[in-house]
N, CA and C of each residue as an Amber inpcrd file, in Angstrom:
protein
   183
  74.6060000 128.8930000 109.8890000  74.9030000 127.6560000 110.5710000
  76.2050000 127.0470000 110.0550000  76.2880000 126.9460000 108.6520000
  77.5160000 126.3250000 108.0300000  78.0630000 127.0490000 106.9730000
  79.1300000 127.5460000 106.8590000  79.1740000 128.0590000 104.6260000
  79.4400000 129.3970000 105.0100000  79.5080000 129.9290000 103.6830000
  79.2150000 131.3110000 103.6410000  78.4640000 131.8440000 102.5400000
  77.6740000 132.9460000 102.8310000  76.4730000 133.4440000 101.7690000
  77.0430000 134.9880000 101.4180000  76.1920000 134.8630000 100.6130000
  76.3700000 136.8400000 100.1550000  75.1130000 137.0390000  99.7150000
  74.6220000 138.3080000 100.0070000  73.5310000 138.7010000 100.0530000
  73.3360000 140.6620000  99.5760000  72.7760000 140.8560000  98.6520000
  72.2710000 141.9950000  98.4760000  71.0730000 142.6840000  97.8730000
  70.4020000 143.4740000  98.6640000  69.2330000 143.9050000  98.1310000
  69.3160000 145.2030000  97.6320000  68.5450000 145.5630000  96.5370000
  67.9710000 146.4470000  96.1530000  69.6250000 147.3310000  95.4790000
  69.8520000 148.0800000  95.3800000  71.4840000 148.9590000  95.0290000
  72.4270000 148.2880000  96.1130000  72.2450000 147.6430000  97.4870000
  73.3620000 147.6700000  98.2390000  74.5480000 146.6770000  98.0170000
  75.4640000 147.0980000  98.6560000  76.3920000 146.2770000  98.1600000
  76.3850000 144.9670000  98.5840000  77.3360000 144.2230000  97.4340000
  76.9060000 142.9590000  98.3150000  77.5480000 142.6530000  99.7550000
  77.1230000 141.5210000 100.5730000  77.4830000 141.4010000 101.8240000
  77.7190000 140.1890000 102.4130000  78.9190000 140.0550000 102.8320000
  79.0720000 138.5220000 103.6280000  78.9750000 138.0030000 104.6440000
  78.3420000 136.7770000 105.0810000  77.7180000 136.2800000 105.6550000
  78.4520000 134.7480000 106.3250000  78.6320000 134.8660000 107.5550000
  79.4370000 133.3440000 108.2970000  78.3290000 133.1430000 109.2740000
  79.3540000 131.2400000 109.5450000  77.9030000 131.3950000 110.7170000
  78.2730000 131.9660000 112.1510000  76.4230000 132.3020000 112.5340000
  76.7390000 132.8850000 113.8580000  76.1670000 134.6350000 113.4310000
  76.5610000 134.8960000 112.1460000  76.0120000 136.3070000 111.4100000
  74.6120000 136.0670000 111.6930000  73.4700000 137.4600000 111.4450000
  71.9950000 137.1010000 111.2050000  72.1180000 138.3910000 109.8580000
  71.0560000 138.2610000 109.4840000  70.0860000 139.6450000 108.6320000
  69.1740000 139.2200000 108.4520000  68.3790000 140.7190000 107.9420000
  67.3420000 140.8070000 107.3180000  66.9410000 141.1200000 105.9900000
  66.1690000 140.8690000 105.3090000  65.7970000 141.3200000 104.3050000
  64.7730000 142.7630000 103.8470000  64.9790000 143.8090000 103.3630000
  63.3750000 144.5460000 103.8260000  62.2920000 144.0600000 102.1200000
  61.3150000 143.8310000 102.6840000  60.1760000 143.5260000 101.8880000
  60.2120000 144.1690000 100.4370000  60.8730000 146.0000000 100.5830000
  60.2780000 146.4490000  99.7730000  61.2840000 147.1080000  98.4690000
  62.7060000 146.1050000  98.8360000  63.6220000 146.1800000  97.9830000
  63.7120000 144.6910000  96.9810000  64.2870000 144.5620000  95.6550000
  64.5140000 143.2830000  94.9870000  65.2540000 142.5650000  95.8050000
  65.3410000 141.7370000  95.9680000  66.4490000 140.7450000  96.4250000
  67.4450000 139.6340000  95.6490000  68.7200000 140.7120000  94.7830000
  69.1270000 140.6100000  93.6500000  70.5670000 139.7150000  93.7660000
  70.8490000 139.1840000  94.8710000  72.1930000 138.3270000  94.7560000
  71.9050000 137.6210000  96.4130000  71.6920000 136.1030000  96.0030000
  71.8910000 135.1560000  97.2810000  72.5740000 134.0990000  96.3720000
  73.4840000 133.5940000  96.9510000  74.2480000 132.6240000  96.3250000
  75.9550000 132.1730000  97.8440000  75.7340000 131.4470000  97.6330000
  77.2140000 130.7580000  97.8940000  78.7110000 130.7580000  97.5290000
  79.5790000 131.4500000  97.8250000  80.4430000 131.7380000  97.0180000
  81.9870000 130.6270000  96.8760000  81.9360000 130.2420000  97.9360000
  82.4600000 128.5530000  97.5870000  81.6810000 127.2970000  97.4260000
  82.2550000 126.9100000  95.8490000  82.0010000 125.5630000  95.2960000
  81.9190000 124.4320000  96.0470000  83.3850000 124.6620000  96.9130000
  83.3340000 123.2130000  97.9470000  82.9330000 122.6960000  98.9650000
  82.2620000 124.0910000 100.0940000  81.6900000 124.0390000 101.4240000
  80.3760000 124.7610000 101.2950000  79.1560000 123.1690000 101.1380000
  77.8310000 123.7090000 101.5300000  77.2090000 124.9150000 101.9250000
  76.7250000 125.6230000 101.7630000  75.8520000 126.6930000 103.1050000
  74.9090000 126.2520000 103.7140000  74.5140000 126.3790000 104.7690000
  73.2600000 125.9910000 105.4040000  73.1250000 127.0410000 106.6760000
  72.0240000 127.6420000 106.5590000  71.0890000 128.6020000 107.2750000
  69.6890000 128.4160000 107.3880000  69.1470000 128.7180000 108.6470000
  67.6140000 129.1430000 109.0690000  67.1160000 130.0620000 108.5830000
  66.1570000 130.1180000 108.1490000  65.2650000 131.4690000 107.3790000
  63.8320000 130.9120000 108.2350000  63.4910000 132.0350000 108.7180000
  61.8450000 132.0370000 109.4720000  61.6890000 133.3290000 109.3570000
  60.1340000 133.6770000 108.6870000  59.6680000 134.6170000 108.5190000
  58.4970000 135.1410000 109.4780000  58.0100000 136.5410000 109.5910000
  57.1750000 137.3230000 110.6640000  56.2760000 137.6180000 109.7440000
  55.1810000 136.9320000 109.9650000  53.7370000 137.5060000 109.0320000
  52.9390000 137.7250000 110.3310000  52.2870000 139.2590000 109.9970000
  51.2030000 139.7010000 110.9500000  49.2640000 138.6860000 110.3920000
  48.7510000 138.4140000 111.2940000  47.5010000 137.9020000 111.0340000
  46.9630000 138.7520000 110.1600000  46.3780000 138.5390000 108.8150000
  45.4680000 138.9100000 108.0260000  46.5400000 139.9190000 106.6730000
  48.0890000 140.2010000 106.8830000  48.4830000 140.2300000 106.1550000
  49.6690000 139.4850000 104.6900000  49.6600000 139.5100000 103.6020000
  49.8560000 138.5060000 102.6510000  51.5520000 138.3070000 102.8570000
  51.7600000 137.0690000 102.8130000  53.2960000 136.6060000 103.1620000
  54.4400000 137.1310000 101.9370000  54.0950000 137.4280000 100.6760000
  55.1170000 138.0050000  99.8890000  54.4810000 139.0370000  99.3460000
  54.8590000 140.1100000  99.3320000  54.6890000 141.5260000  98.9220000
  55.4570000 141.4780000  97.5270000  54.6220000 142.1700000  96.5400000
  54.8870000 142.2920000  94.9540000  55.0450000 144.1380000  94.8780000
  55.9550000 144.2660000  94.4430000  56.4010000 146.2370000  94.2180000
  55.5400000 146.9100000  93.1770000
């Protein structure tokens, strides 16, 4: 929505993020770098997650 993010899971590299970008995360990697990489302009993004009925919302490795 606003900012810019960086994001990387598991070995991948990291990755940048403007608005108007989407991703995903997969469940079954760490999720080892989210952060903001300018000091002076906020980030702000939507995060909504897909849980199936009867299964647990954070998965442990």
């Amino acid at each position: 929505m606003e900012g810019t993010a960086e994001s990387a899971c598991g070995e991948d590299d990291v990755k940048r993020f403007h608005p108007g970008d989407h991703w995903s995360q997969p469940i079954d990697l760490p999720h080892r770098v989210a952060r903001n990489p300018d000091a002076k302009i906020p980030r702000r993004f939507l995060v909504f997650t897909v849980i199936r009925p009867g299964e647990p919302s954070t998965e442990f490795p």
